[in-house]
Amino acid sequence: MLTGRQGGEAAGLEAQSALLPVYAQFPVRPARGEGSWIIDVEGHRWLDAYGGHAVASTGHCHPHVVRAIAEQASQLIFYSTVLPHPNRELLASRIAALMPEGLDRSFFCNSGAEANENALGLARKRTGRELVVSVTGGWHGRTVATLAVTDGAKYEAGARRAGMPLSQKVPFNDVDALDRAIDDSVAALIVEPVQGMSGARDCSHPFLQAARAACTRHGVALIFDEIQCGVGRLGAFSAAGFYGVTPDAITMAKGLASGFPIAAVTVGDFLAEGVTIGDLGSTFGGGPLACAAALATLDVIEQEDLTGNAARVGQQLRDGALSLGVPSVQGHGLLLGLRLGRPAQPVQQALFERRILTGTASDPEVLRLLPPLSLSRDEAGLLLAGLAEVLA
Ligand SMILES: Cc1ncc(COP(=O)(O)O)c(C=O)c1O
């Protein structure tokens, strides 16, 4: 797909030619977004069950979020953290109130990878240890340290740099292997409670409970990467709350400000202890505009009960897919992996032809659904109707 400005092929080609060709792209040129819909440059409406990669939590261009961004932009777009700002203070306390008890101090940065990188850094500082344990199928970002804890040969072949002796991987949901891997030499265990890139593969409750117990036993920091599965997506504000397992750190990004870049690392006493000025930092992290967008996003999630909606509409999609003959559905809420029992990519393509956007996964048989948390029952019905046609 061409990524150029409106106004002619030439401009489009020119714009594309100046980009490094690192992204596969969907066949749609967006002009604007509205709730669960993308409107293309020709005015066609596309149902968005991909959500800009789980980012459009409140839907595209929710009026409350747009207004908050515009108002803050007219007051002060940016000043660095060298000045305190009420938006930053307020956002940290709103997040603390939504998290499991004890997770009550946040650091703000700009992307998921950066949040994970900072969480790993805090864990290594606190424990004085180097090694990080992660889980097969986990995906944690594209910085050097986060790639080292990410699973998958595909990423070895990319711009990954060798020589980060950081990570040991335990098999997904294998409690015995986890118990063997966690010992007094480990700084952190990083886990996606529901693995996004792997196709919404959900960790078992016993696995996360065993992770908590082993980390507590050995003084290891347990980090939940909730960058894709957090901020209401599972039907509770945090994945930790959904599972009833409290880690030492939760990282969030994607949906936190409805698409305005922001990320957070939220920690409890274990990792907050001893943190001092200069330990972490980011020029843009927690800027007034990003925090205004995040505060407005939290308002909408609360006022419109989007976590409840994610649970209800997620159940509708799960039941609907199973009744269409999809062999199994993994994930929770509105992070679902439809295990089709056949290649998912042709199904995704056929849905594109019906102007429906969905995702695939590293598992070639999984079609991933990560729509806005505001997806309505009617919109879910349209998605299922499209799926029924394609699967028939
Ligand atoms: C679970 C998870 N962790 C980390 C990341 C990295 O986030 P970012 O691309 O904002 O750096 C992603 C991105 O897809 C993700 O899904």
Short mmCIF file of N, CA and C in Angstrom, two decimals, residues 124 130 143-145 147-149 156 159-167:
data_model
loop_
_atom_site.label_atom_id
_atom_site.label_comp_id
_atom_site.label_asym_id
_atom_site.label_seq_id
_atom_site.Cartn_x
_atom_site.Cartn_y
_atom_site.Cartn_z
N ARG A 124 17.15 -5.10 37.67
CA ARG A 124 18.58 -5.42 37.78
C ARG A 124 19.24 -4.55 38.86
N GLU A 130 21.88 -10.06 36.95
CA GLU A 130 21.82 -9.74 35.53
C GLU A 130 20.73 -10.50 34.78
N THR A 143 13.93 -2.92 21.24
CA THR A 143 15.23 -2.41 21.69
C THR A 143 16.12 -3.63 21.95
N VAL A 144 17.40 -3.40 22.15
CA VAL A 144 18.31 -4.54 22.26
C VAL A 144 17.94 -5.44 23.45
N ALA A 145 17.68 -4.84 24.59
CA ALA A 145 17.36 -5.66 25.77
C ALA A 145 16.01 -6.34 25.62
N LEU A 147 14.52 -7.19 22.82
CA LEU A 147 14.64 -8.28 21.84
C LEU A 147 15.31 -9.50 22.47
N ALA A 148 16.24 -9.25 23.39
CA ALA A 148 16.92 -10.38 24.03
C ALA A 148 15.95 -11.24 24.84
N VAL A 149 14.88 -10.64 25.34
CA VAL A 149 13.91 -11.43 26.10
C VAL A 149 12.70 -11.82 25.26
N GLU A 156 15.73 -12.85 15.23
CA GLU A 156 17.19 -13.06 15.17
C GLU A 156 17.71 -12.57 13.83
N ALA A 159 17.25 -6.83 12.72
CA ALA A 159 18.31 -5.92 13.15
C ALA A 159 18.76 -6.23 14.58
N ARG A 160 18.43 -7.43 15.05
CA ARG A 160 18.80 -7.80 16.42
C ARG A 160 20.31 -7.91 16.54
N ARG A 161 20.83 -7.35 17.59
CA ARG A 161 22.27 -7.47 17.81
C ARG A 161 22.55 -8.61 18.77
N ALA A 162 23.54 -9.40 18.45
CA ALA A 162 23.88 -10.53 19.31
C ALA A 162 24.60 -10.02 20.56
N GLY A 163 24.85 -10.92 21.48
CA GLY A 163 25.72 -10.58 22.59
C GLY A 163 25.04 -9.96 23.79
N MET A 164 23.73 -10.21 23.96
CA MET A 164 23.08 -9.76 25.19
C MET A 164 22.82 -11.00 26.03
N PRO A 165 23.74 -11.37 26.91
CA PRO A 165 23.57 -12.61 27.67
C PRO A 165 22.57 -12.40 28.80
N LEU A 166 21.33 -12.15 28.41
CA LEU A 166 20.38 -11.61 29.36
C LEU A 166 19.28 -12.59 29.71
N SER A 167 18.92 -13.42 28.73
CA SER A 167 17.64 -14.09 28.90
C SER A 167 17.71 -15.60 28.80
#
